[in-house]
Coordinates of C-alpha atoms in Angstrom, one line a residue:
X1 CA 99.6 111.0 123.4
X2 CA 97.3 113.5 121.5
X3 CA 94.9 112.2 118.8
X4 CA 94.4 114.9 116.2
X5 CA 91.6 115.5 113.5
X6 CA 92.4 117.4 110.5
X7 CA 92.8 118.3 107.0
X8 CA 96.5 117.2 105.6
X9 CA 98.1 120.6 105.7
X10 CA 96.6 123.0 103.2
X11 CA 96.9 121.1 99.8
X12 CA 94.2 119.3 97.8
X13 CA 94.7 115.6 97.2
X14 CA 95.3 114.8 93.7
X15 CA 94.6 111.2 92.5
X16 CA 96.7 110.7 89.6
X17 CA 94.6 109.4 86.7
X18 CA 95.6 106.1 85.5
X19 CA 95.3 104.9 81.8
X20 CA 92.8 102.1 81.6
X21 CA 93.6 99.5 79.4
X22 CA 91.6 96.5 77.9
X23 CA 93.3 93.2 78.5
X24 CA 92.8 92.6 75.1
X25 CA 95.2 95.5 74.0
X26 CA 97.9 94.9 76.7
X27 CA 99.0 91.5 78.1
X28 CA 102.2 91.9 79.6
X29 CA 104.3 91.3 76.6
X30 CA 106.7 94.3 75.9
X31 CA 106.5 96.0 72.5
X32 CA 109.4 96.8 70.2
X33 CA 109.8 100.1 71.8
X34 CA 109.9 98.7 75.1
X35 CA 112.8 96.1 74.4
X36 CA 115.3 99.0 73.6
X37 CA 118.8 98.7 75.2
X38 CA 119.0 100.1 78.9
X39 CA 120.3 103.4 78.8
X40 CA 119.7 106.8 80.3
X41 CA 116.7 108.5 78.7
X42 CA 115.7 112.0 78.4
X43 CA 112.3 113.3 78.5
X44 CA 111.1 116.5 77.5
X45 CA 108.4 118.0 80.1
X46 CA 107.0 121.5 79.6
X47 CA 110.4 122.5 78.2
X48 CA 112.3 121.3 80.8
X49 CA 114.6 118.1 80.3
X50 CA 114.4 115.5 82.7
X51 CA 116.9 112.6 82.6
X52 CA 115.1 109.3 83.7
X53 CA 116.6 106.1 84.6
X54 CA 114.9 103.0 82.8
X55 CA 114.0 101.1 85.9
X56 CA 111.9 104.3 86.8
X57 CA 109.9 104.0 83.6
X58 CA 106.4 102.3 84.3
X59 CA 103.8 101.7 81.7
X60 CA 100.3 102.5 82.7
X61 CA 99.1 100.2 85.0
X62 CA 96.1 98.0 84.0
X63 CA 93.0 98.8 85.7
X64 CA 90.5 95.7 86.2
X65 CA 87.3 94.4 88.2
X66 CA 87.7 91.9 90.6
X67 CA 84.9 90.0 88.8
X68 CA 87.0 89.6 85.9
X69 CA 88.9 86.5 87.4
X70 CA 86.7 84.0 89.3
X71 CA 87.6 80.5 90.4
X72 CA 85.4 77.6 91.9
X73 CA 85.8 77.7 95.6
X74 CA 89.2 75.7 96.3
X75 CA 90.4 75.9 92.8
X76 CA 94.0 76.6 92.8
X77 CA 94.3 79.4 90.3
X78 CA 96.5 82.1 88.9
X79 CA 99.4 79.3 89.1
X80 CA 102.5 80.2 87.5
X81 CA 103.7 77.2 85.4
X82 CA 107.1 78.7 84.6
X83 CA 109.1 80.6 87.0
X84 CA 112.0 82.2 85.7
X85 CA 114.3 84.4 87.7
X86 CA 114.4 88.0 86.3
X87 CA 117.8 89.8 85.8
X88 CA 117.6 93.5 85.9
X89 CA 120.7 94.1 84.3
X90 CA 122.7 94.8 87.5
X91 CA 123.4 91.3 88.8
X92 CA 121.7 92.2 91.8
X93 CA 118.1 90.5 91.9
X94 CA 116.7 90.8 95.2
X95 CA 114.0 88.7 94.4
X96 CA 116.3 85.7 94.8
X97 CA 115.3 83.4 97.6
X98 CA 118.9 83.1 98.8
X99 CA 119.2 87.1 99.2
X100 CA 116.4 87.0 101.4
X101 CA 117.4 83.9 103.3
X102 CA 120.2 86.0 105.1
X103 CA 117.8 88.7 105.7
X104 CA 115.3 86.5 107.5
X105 CA 117.7 84.2 109.5
X106 CA 119.5 87.6 110.7
X107 CA 116.1 89.5 111.6
X108 CA 115.9 91.2 114.9
X109 CA 111.9 90.7 115.3
X110 CA 112.2 88.5 118.3
X111 CA 112.9 91.4 120.8
X112 CA 109.1 92.4 120.2
X113 CA 107.6 89.2 118.7
X114 CA 107.0 85.7 119.9
X115 CA 107.5 82.5 118.5
X116 CA 103.8 81.9 117.7
X117 CA 102.5 78.4 118.3
X118 CA 101.5 75.7 115.9
X119 CA 98.5 74.1 116.9
X120 CA 96.4 71.4 115.5
X121 CA 92.8 71.7 114.8
X122 CA 91.3 68.7 115.6
X123 CA 87.8 69.1 114.7
X124 CA 88.3 70.7 111.4
X125 CA 91.0 68.0 110.7
X126 CA 88.8 65.3 111.4
X127 CA 85.8 66.8 109.2
X128 CA 88.5 67.1 106.4
X129 CA 90.5 64.2 106.5
X130 CA 93.5 66.3 106.8
X131 CA 95.8 67.8 109.5
X132 CA 95.2 71.3 109.8
X133 CA 97.8 73.1 111.8
X134 CA 97.1 76.7 112.8
X135 CA 100.0 79.1 112.7
X136 CA 98.7 81.7 115.7
X137 CA 100.1 84.6 114.6
X138 CA 96.8 86.2 116.3
X139 CA 98.8 85.7 119.7
X140 CA 101.4 88.3 119.2
X141 CA 101.5 91.2 121.3
X142 CA 99.5 93.4 118.9
X143 CA 97.2 90.4 117.7
X144 CA 98.9 90.3 114.5
X145 CA 102.0 89.4 112.5
X146 CA 102.4 93.1 111.4
X147 CA 104.9 93.7 114.1
X148 CA 107.5 91.6 112.4
X149 CA 108.3 93.6 109.5
X150 CA 107.8 96.9 111.1
X151 CA 110.5 96.1 113.9
X152 CA 112.7 94.4 111.4
X153 CA 113.0 97.6 109.2
X154 CA 112.8 100.1 112.1
X155 CA 115.8 98.3 113.7
X156 CA 117.8 98.9 110.9
X157 CA 117.4 102.5 110.8
X158 CA 120.8 104.3 111.7
X159 CA 120.4 105.8 115.3
X160 CA 121.0 109.5 114.2
X161 CA 118.2 108.9 111.6
X162 CA 115.7 107.1 114.4
X163 CA 116.2 110.4 116.4
X164 CA 113.9 112.3 113.8
X165 CA 111.0 109.6 114.3
X166 CA 109.0 107.5 111.7
X167 CA 105.6 107.6 110.3
X168 CA 103.5 105.3 108.7
X169 CA 100.0 105.3 107.0
X170 CA 97.6 102.4 108.0
X171 CA 93.9 101.5 109.2
X172 CA 94.8 99.0 111.3
X173 CA 97.5 96.2 112.1
X174 CA 100.5 97.8 110.6
X175 CA 99.8 100.8 112.6
X176 CA 100.1 98.8 115.7
X177 CA 103.1 97.2 115.1
X178 CA 105.0 100.2 114.0
X179 CA 103.8 101.9 117.4
X180 CA 104.7 99.0 119.4
X181 CA 108.3 98.9 117.5
X182 CA 108.9 102.8 118.2
X183 CA 108.1 102.2 121.9
X184 CA 110.5 99.3 122.3
X185 CA 113.0 101.5 120.1
X186 CA 112.6 104.5 122.0
X187 CA 111.6 106.7 119.1
X188 CA 108.6 108.9 118.0
X189 CA 106.0 107.4 115.7
X190 CA 103.2 109.4 113.8
X191 CA 100.6 107.1 112.6
X192 CA 98.3 109.1 109.8
X193 CA 95.0 106.9 109.6
X194 CA 91.8 107.7 107.5
X195 CA 89.2 109.6 109.8
X196 CA 86.9 106.5 109.0
X197 CA 88.8 104.4 110.9
X198 CA 86.8 102.9 113.9
X199 CA 87.7 104.2 117.3
X200 CA 89.1 100.9 118.8
X201 CA 91.7 100.8 116.3
X202 CA 93.1 104.1 116.6
X203 CA 92.8 104.2 120.6
X204 CA 94.4 101.1 120.4
X205 CA 97.6 102.5 118.7
X206 CA 97.4 105.7 120.8
X207 CA 97.7 103.6 123.8
X208 CA 101.2 102.4 122.6
X209 CA 102.6 106.0 122.7
X210 CA 102.3 106.7 119.0
X211 CA 100.3 110.3 117.9
X212 CA 97.5 109.4 115.9
X213 CA 96.5 111.8 113.0
X214 CA 93.2 111.0 111.2
X215 CA 93.2 112.7 107.8
X216 CA 91.2 112.0 104.8
X217 CA 88.6 109.7 103.8
X218 CA 90.9 106.7 102.5
X219 CA 94.1 105.3 103.1
X220 CA 95.4 106.8 100.0
X221 CA 94.9 110.3 101.5
X222 CA 96.3 109.1 104.6
X223 CA 99.4 107.8 102.8
X224 CA 99.5 111.0 100.6
X225 CA 99.6 112.9 104.0
X226 CA 102.4 110.4 105.7
X227 CA 104.9 110.7 102.9
X228 CA 104.6 114.1 102.6
X229 CA 105.3 114.9 106.4
X230 CA 108.1 112.3 106.3
X231 CA 109.8 114.4 103.9
X232 CA 109.0 117.8 105.8
X233 CA 110.1 116.5 109.1
X234 CA 113.0 113.9 107.9
X235 CA 110.9 111.3 109.4
X236 CA 111.3 107.4 107.9
X237 CA 108.4 106.4 106.2
X238 CA 107.5 102.7 107.2
X239 CA 105.5 101.0 104.5
X240 CA 102.9 98.4 105.4
X241 CA 104.5 95.7 102.7
X242 CA 106.5 96.8 100.0
X243 CA 110.3 96.9 101.4
X244 CA 113.0 94.0 101.7
X245 CA 113.4 94.5 105.7
X246 CA 109.4 94.4 105.9
X247 CA 109.4 91.2 103.7
X248 CA 112.3 89.6 105.7
X249 CA 110.5 90.3 109.0
X250 CA 107.3 88.7 108.0
X251 CA 109.4 85.9 106.5
X252 CA 110.4 84.9 110.2
X253 CA 106.9 83.3 110.2
X254 CA 107.9 80.7 107.4
X255 CA 111.3 79.9 109.3
X256 CA 109.3 78.8 112.4
X257 CA 106.9 76.8 110.2
X258 CA 109.7 74.9 108.8
X259 CA 111.4 74.5 112.5
X260 CA 108.1 73.6 113.9
X261 CA 106.9 71.0 111.3
X262 CA 110.0 69.2 111.3
X263 CA 108.3 67.0 114.2
X264 CA 105.0 66.5 112.4
X265 CA 106.0 64.9 109.3
X266 CA 105.9 66.0 105.4
X267 CA 104.1 69.1 105.0
X268 CA 101.8 69.5 101.8
X269 CA 100.9 73.2 101.7
X270 CA 101.0 76.5 103.6
X271 CA 97.9 78.8 103.0
X272 CA 98.9 82.4 103.5
X273 CA 96.4 85.5 103.7
X274 CA 97.3 87.8 100.9
X275 CA 96.9 91.7 101.0
X276 CA 99.8 93.6 99.9
X277 CA 102.1 90.5 99.5
X278 CA 104.5 91.2 102.1
X279 CA 103.5 88.0 104.4
X280 CA 103.4 85.4 101.5
X281 CA 106.6 86.8 99.6
X282 CA 108.7 86.5 102.8
X283 CA 107.2 82.8 103.7
X284 CA 107.9 81.9 100.1
X285 CA 111.5 83.2 100.2
X286 CA 112.2 81.1 103.1
X287 CA 110.4 77.9 102.8
X288 CA 111.3 77.3 98.8
X289 CA 114.8 77.5 99.8
X290 CA 114.6 74.8 102.4
X291 CA 111.3 72.7 101.2
X292 CA 110.9 73.5 97.4
X293 CA 108.1 70.6 97.4
X294 CA 105.9 72.6 100.1
X295 CA 103.2 74.4 98.1
X296 CA 103.0 78.3 99.1
X297 CA 99.5 79.0 98.5
X298 CA 97.8 82.6 98.8
X299 CA 94.2 83.3 99.6
X300 CA 92.4 86.3 99.1
X301 CA 88.7 87.2 98.9
X302 CA 86.8 86.8 95.7
X303 CA 86.2 90.8 95.7
X304 CA 89.9 91.7 96.5
X305 CA 92.0 89.3 94.4
X306 CA 94.7 91.7 93.6
X307 CA 97.5 89.3 93.6
X308 CA 95.8 86.6 91.8
X309 CA 94.8 89.4 88.8
X310 CA 98.1 90.4 88.9
X311 CA 99.8 86.8 88.6
X312 CA 97.1 86.2 85.7
X313 CA 98.2 89.2 83.9
X314 CA 101.8 88.8 84.7
X315 CA 102.2 92.3 86.0
X316 CA 100.7 94.5 88.8
X317 CA 97.2 95.6 88.3
X318 CA 95.0 98.0 89.9
X319 CA 91.5 96.9 91.1
X320 CA 88.7 99.3 90.0
X321 CA 87.3 98.6 93.5
X322 CA 87.9 96.5 96.3
X323 CA 85.7 94.6 98.8
X324 CA 86.1 95.8 102.5
X325 CA 84.7 93.1 104.7
X326 CA 88.1 91.5 105.4
X327 CA 89.6 95.0 105.6
X328 CA 93.3 93.9 106.6
X329 CA 93.8 92.7 103.0
X330 CA 91.5 95.1 101.4
X331 CA 94.2 96.6 98.9
X332 CA 93.7 97.9 95.2
X333 CA 97.2 97.0 94.3
X334 CA 100.0 94.3 95.5
X335 CA 103.5 95.6 96.2
X336 CA 106.0 95.8 93.5
X337 CA 108.7 93.8 95.4
X338 CA 106.2 91.3 96.9
X339 CA 105.0 90.7 93.2
X340 CA 108.4 90.0 91.8
X341 CA 109.0 87.3 94.6
X342 CA 105.2 85.9 94.1
X343 CA 105.6 85.3 90.7
X344 CA 108.4 83.2 90.9
X345 CA 107.9 81.2 94.0
X346 CA 104.2 81.3 94.9
X347 CA 102.2 78.1 93.7
X348 CA 99.0 79.9 93.1
X349 CA 96.1 81.7 94.8
X350 CA 92.7 80.2 96.2
X351 CA 89.6 82.8 96.2
X352 CA 87.1 82.5 99.0
X353 CA 83.6 84.4 99.9
X354 CA 82.6 86.6 102.4
X355 CA 80.4 83.4 103.6
X356 CA 83.2 81.1 103.6
X357 CA 85.4 83.7 105.8
X358 CA 82.5 83.9 108.4
X359 CA 82.2 80.2 108.6
X360 CA 85.9 80.0 109.5
X361 CA 86.0 82.5 112.1
X362 CA 83.4 80.2 113.8
X363 CA 85.3 77.0 112.9
X364 CA 88.1 78.9 115.0
X365 CA 85.8 80.0 117.8
X366 CA 85.1 76.3 118.3
X367 CA 88.4 75.1 117.9
X368 CA 90.4 77.4 120.1
X369 CA 87.7 79.6 121.7
X370 CA 89.4 82.8 119.7
X371 CA 87.8 85.0 117.5
X372 CA 89.8 85.8 114.5
X373 CA 89.2 89.4 112.2
X374 CA 88.0 88.2 108.5
X375 CA 91.6 88.7 107.2
X376 CA 93.0 86.3 110.0
X377 CA 90.4 83.6 109.1
X378 CA 91.2 84.0 105.4
X379 CA 93.9 81.2 105.1
X380 CA 91.7 79.0 107.3
X381 CA 88.8 79.6 104.6
X382 CA 91.1 78.4 101.9
X383 CA 92.9 75.7 103.2
X384 CA 89.2 74.1 103.9
X385 CA 88.0 75.2 100.1
X386 CA 91.4 73.8 98.6
X387 CA 91.2 70.4 100.7
X388 CA 87.5 69.9 99.7
X389 CA 88.0 70.9 96.1
X390 CA 91.0 68.4 95.4
X391 CA 89.9 65.9 97.6
X392 CA 92.9 65.9 99.9
X393 CA 93.3 63.3 102.4
X394 CA 96.1 62.3 105.1
X395 CA 98.1 65.5 104.4
X396 CA 99.5 68.1 106.7
X397 CA 98.6 71.7 105.8
X398 CA 99.3 74.8 107.8
X399 CA 97.0 77.9 107.6
X400 CA 98.2 81.3 109.2
X401 CA 95.8 82.8 111.3
X402 CA 97.3 86.2 111.0
X403 CA 95.2 88.8 113.1
X404 CA 92.4 89.1 115.8
X405 CA 91.5 92.8 115.6
X406 CA 88.2 93.0 114.9
X407 CA 85.5 95.4 115.9
X408 CA 82.8 93.8 118.0
X409 CA 80.0 95.2 116.0
X410 CA 81.2 93.1 113.0
X411 CA 80.1 89.5 114.8
X412 CA 76.7 90.2 114.0
X413 CA 77.4 89.9 110.4
X414 CA 79.6 87.1 111.1
X415 CA 77.0 84.9 113.0
X416 CA 74.3 85.7 110.2
X417 CA 76.4 84.3 107.5
X418 CA 78.7 81.8 109.3
X419 CA 75.9 78.9 108.9
X420 CA 75.5 79.7 105.2
X421 CA 79.3 79.7 104.4
X422 CA 79.5 76.3 106.2
X423 CA 76.6 75.2 103.9
X424 CA 74.5 74.5 107.0
X425 CA 71.9 76.9 105.8
X426 CA 70.1 77.7 102.7
X427 CA 68.1 80.9 102.0
X428 CA 65.1 80.1 99.7
X429 CA 62.1 81.8 98.3
X430 CA 58.6 80.1 97.3
X431 CA 55.9 81.5 95.4
X432 CA 52.7 80.6 97.2
X433 CA 48.8 81.1 96.1
X434 CA 46.8 83.4 98.2
X435 CA 44.6 81.2 99.5
X436 CA 43.2 79.3 102.9
X437 CA 45.6 76.3 103.7
X438 CA 48.5 77.1 101.4
X439 CA 50.7 78.1 104.3
X440 CA 50.1 74.9 106.4
X441 CA 50.7 73.0 103.1
X442 CA 53.7 74.9 102.5
X443 CA 54.8 74.0 106.1
X444 CA 54.1 70.3 105.5
X445 CA 56.3 70.2 102.3
X446 CA 59.4 71.6 104.5
X447 CA 58.9 68.6 106.4
X448 CA 61.6 67.9 109.1
X449 CA 63.8 70.6 108.0
X450 CA 64.3 73.2 110.6
X451 CA 63.0 76.6 109.6
X452 CA 65.6 79.3 111.0
X453 CA 64.0 82.5 109.6
X454 CA 60.6 83.1 107.9
X455 CA 59.5 86.4 106.1
X456 CA 55.8 86.3 104.6
X457 CA 53.3 89.2 104.0
X458 CA 50.0 89.2 102.6
X459 CA 49.9 90.3 99.2
X460 CA 46.9 91.7 97.0
X461 CA 47.9 89.6 94.2
X462 CA 46.8 86.0 93.6
X463 CA 50.4 85.1 94.7
X464 CA 52.6 85.7 97.6
X465 CA 56.5 85.3 98.0
X466 CA 57.8 83.3 101.2
X467 CA 61.3 84.3 102.2
X468 CA 62.8 81.7 104.3
X469 CA 66.1 79.9 105.5
X470 CA 66.4 76.4 106.4
X471 CA 69.2 74.3 108.5
X472 CA 70.6 71.5 106.2
X473 CA 72.8 68.6 107.3
X474 CA 73.5 67.2 103.7
X475 CA 72.9 68.6 100.0
X476 CA 70.7 65.7 99.4
X477 CA 68.4 66.7 102.2
X478 CA 67.8 70.0 100.5
X479 CA 67.4 68.7 97.1
X480 CA 64.7 66.3 98.4
X481 CA 62.8 69.2 99.8
X482 CA 63.3 71.3 96.6
X483 CA 61.8 68.3 94.6
X484 CA 58.7 68.1 97.0
X485 CA 58.1 72.0 96.2
X486 CA 58.4 71.3 92.5
X487 CA 56.1 68.2 92.8
X488 CA 53.3 70.2 94.2
X489 CA 53.9 73.1 91.8
X490 CA 55.3 75.6 94.1
X491 CA 58.1 77.4 92.3
X492 CA 61.1 77.8 94.6
X493 CA 64.4 79.7 94.3
X494 CA 67.6 79.0 95.9
X495 CA 69.0 82.4 97.0
X496 CA 71.8 81.3 99.2
X497 CA 74.5 83.0 97.0
X498 CA 72.9 86.5 96.7
X499 CA 74.6 89.0 98.9
X500 CA 71.8 91.3 97.7
X501 CA 69.2 89.2 99.4
X502 CA 71.3 88.4 102.4
X503 CA 72.4 92.1 102.9
X504 CA 69.3 93.9 102.2
X505 CA 66.4 92.0 100.8
X506 CA 65.7 89.8 103.7
X507 CA 64.9 92.7 105.8
X508 CA 62.7 94.6 103.2
X509 CA 60.3 91.7 102.7
X510 CA 56.7 93.1 102.4
X511 CA 57.5 96.0 100.6
X512 CA 56.7 94.8 97.0
X513 CA 55.7 97.6 94.9
X514 CA 56.6 99.1 91.1
X515 CA 57.9 102.6 91.3
X516 CA 58.2 104.5 88.0
X517 CA 61.8 105.2 86.8
X518 CA 63.3 103.5 89.8
X519 CA 67.0 103.2 89.4
X520 CA 68.4 100.7 92.4
X521 CA 72.0 101.1 93.4
X522 CA 74.3 99.7 96.3
X523 CA 76.6 102.4 97.7
X524 CA 79.5 101.8 100.3
X525 CA 79.4 104.9 102.4
X526 CA 82.0 105.9 104.8
X527 CA 81.2 105.4 108.5
X528 CA 81.8 109.4 109.5
X529 CA 79.4 112.1 110.6
X530 CA 78.1 113.8 107.9
X531 CA 78.4 111.2 105.2
X532 CA 74.6 110.9 104.8
X533 CA 73.8 114.6 104.4
X534 CA 76.5 114.5 101.8
X535 CA 74.8 111.8 99.8
X536 CA 71.4 113.1 100.2
X537 CA 72.8 116.8 99.0
X538 CA 74.2 115.2 95.8
X539 CA 70.8 113.7 94.8
X540 CA 68.1 115.2 97.0
X541 CA 65.8 117.1 96.0
X542 CA 66.8 116.7 92.7
X543 CA 65.4 113.0 92.4
X544 CA 63.0 111.5 94.8
X545 CA 64.5 108.7 97.0
X546 CA 62.0 105.7 96.9
X547 CA 64.2 103.1 98.9
X548 CA 67.0 103.3 101.7
X549 CA 68.3 100.4 103.6
X550 CA 71.5 101.0 105.6
X551 CA 73.9 97.6 106.3
X552 CA 76.4 98.4 109.1
X553 CA 79.1 95.9 109.2
X554 CA 80.9 97.4 112.1
X555 CA 83.9 98.8 109.7
X556 CA 85.0 101.5 107.7
X557 CA 82.1 101.2 105.0
X558 CA 78.2 101.0 105.7
X559 CA 76.7 98.9 102.8
X560 CA 73.6 100.9 101.7
X561 CA 70.8 99.8 99.2
X562 CA 69.3 102.9 97.7
X563 CA 66.4 103.4 95.0
X564 CA 66.2 106.7 93.3
X565 CA 63.5 107.8 90.8
X566 CA 65.6 109.0 87.5
X567 CA 64.1 109.4 84.3
X568 CA 66.2 107.7 81.7
X569 CA 67.3 110.8 80.0
X570 CA 68.7 111.9 83.3
X571 CA 71.3 108.7 83.8
X572 CA 74.1 110.5 82.6
X573 CA 73.7 113.5 85.1
X574 CA 73.1 111.0 87.8
X575 CA 76.4 109.0 86.9
X576 CA 78.5 112.2 87.1
X577 CA 77.3 113.2 90.2
X578 CA 77.7 109.5 91.9
X579 CA 81.1 109.3 90.5
X580 CA 82.0 112.7 91.8
X581 CA 81.1 111.6 95.3
X582 CA 83.9 109.4 95.1
X583 CA 82.0 106.6 96.8
X584 CA 82.2 102.9 95.5
X585 CA 78.8 101.9 94.1
X586 CA 77.0 99.7 91.7
X587 CA 74.0 100.0 90.0
X588 CA 71.8 96.7 90.3
X589 CA 68.3 97.2 88.6
X590 CA 68.4 94.1 86.6
X591 CA 69.1 91.9 89.6
X592 CA 66.8 89.0 89.4
X593 CA 66.2 88.5 93.1
X594 CA 65.4 92.0 93.4
X595 CA 62.6 91.7 90.6
X596 CA 61.5 88.5 92.1
X597 CA 61.2 89.9 96.0
X598 CA 60.6 93.5 95.7
X599 CA 58.4 93.9 92.3

């Protein structure tokens, strides 16, 4: 089938402005006005009277930063201590687990999906003292669980309506699930994907027989196009997670786990990757009905924690930015129906770092010789962190390996960070005097530890900075080396947790310089032709670009470190231009690691 690149019809995308409310001014508690009786209300808009039912009235969504809620690795946060089944006044609460139980049991997913195996991870289990079971959804025909929900919903569409075809918006696994379901059901499928989607992904969808339309720079723009076209062509829009039939289809994963674990003994917890929330909602709806004692624990990247923040605030929130490394779960807002289920049935959320995800990808390769995508390794990283944090021993835990659709290019990043995430490598900086013999003395102090990376350039000053990485086996081993450095009056810094160092500064050593009026920024630029020129046209030749380091991750966004010489009086103008570009960015001028290594 054809692949089309185009701008969405001939209309301008309008991103509705959402009122930003500080947590101190809105905490999810309804005001007196919001507690009024449920009746049909009428609003006057531009002299037109429009009847609006109460269920369609929505308060402005709280917009928050991922950094506003962070937990120690493995800590079970965002737990809901009191679960009260909400009554919407109509006597039919779809988040009731029994309501979903019937939907899950009668699901027709097995016409396209397999009953994925539940396999023990012996090496990881031995290391943790816990039996870690892997629910291998990465072995599905499209290498992801997403085909379950897509097929379940599409199989329920009346035949006459199905003849008109289906449409969805997705940058990856959901697209392949819809395409395969459409092929099985014999209907046409249109998949709207952002133009930044890697070719390997849209080619995979195309090979399944769907028509791929590459449109817009972001998922939101692709979704707007898909919904508009669905109305114009009377195609059924297939959402990625926010629909009861999608949730029920994903819930079959939980049904299989309950059956498969009967022979293995009591189950302590199931760790589930969370994006929009469809998978964890479906699993919780089934498992909590049969095994209420089993913990259902969501796992999110620390920079894409929309569910944790929503549970924390007691309402769905919107992230002001979202990390894209685990692109399969990189959503700014969880689904309405998944959230209603999760706030009643989920036990909490564990947050993990990018390094920990990379370490779990390596763990999975060493266990099964399989390579997971970052979102697919998310639950494994969460399970390991949780077991370590709480000292769990002798229990059974299940981690869902949810997908294996990863660009090969991204493996470079994974291999660089895996040992750091496993705490087997540390990134350090030591200040040395520029004098004969100092380098030899430094190496003697490192001692028997293996140096895995070393960056040094002679400096005209009396002191030089050495940036290096060492392999470590135990925490005490690293502490002893740092003490040797301290005793020899060699100031040493542990930079292992600094993403700025690992992504950029380690490659810029030797370029230390003070640049007047330099503003340091991190931008995420879409991976598409013309993006760099669009970026440069916004700022150059208005201001001089003093530093530029590109960090590709083999996915939809390139991580770029940029230095621009901007007088302080012109900063407001710069921010306006940067905001109008529409790319995620952050000013990092005051970063201590940059000051240490580059000034």
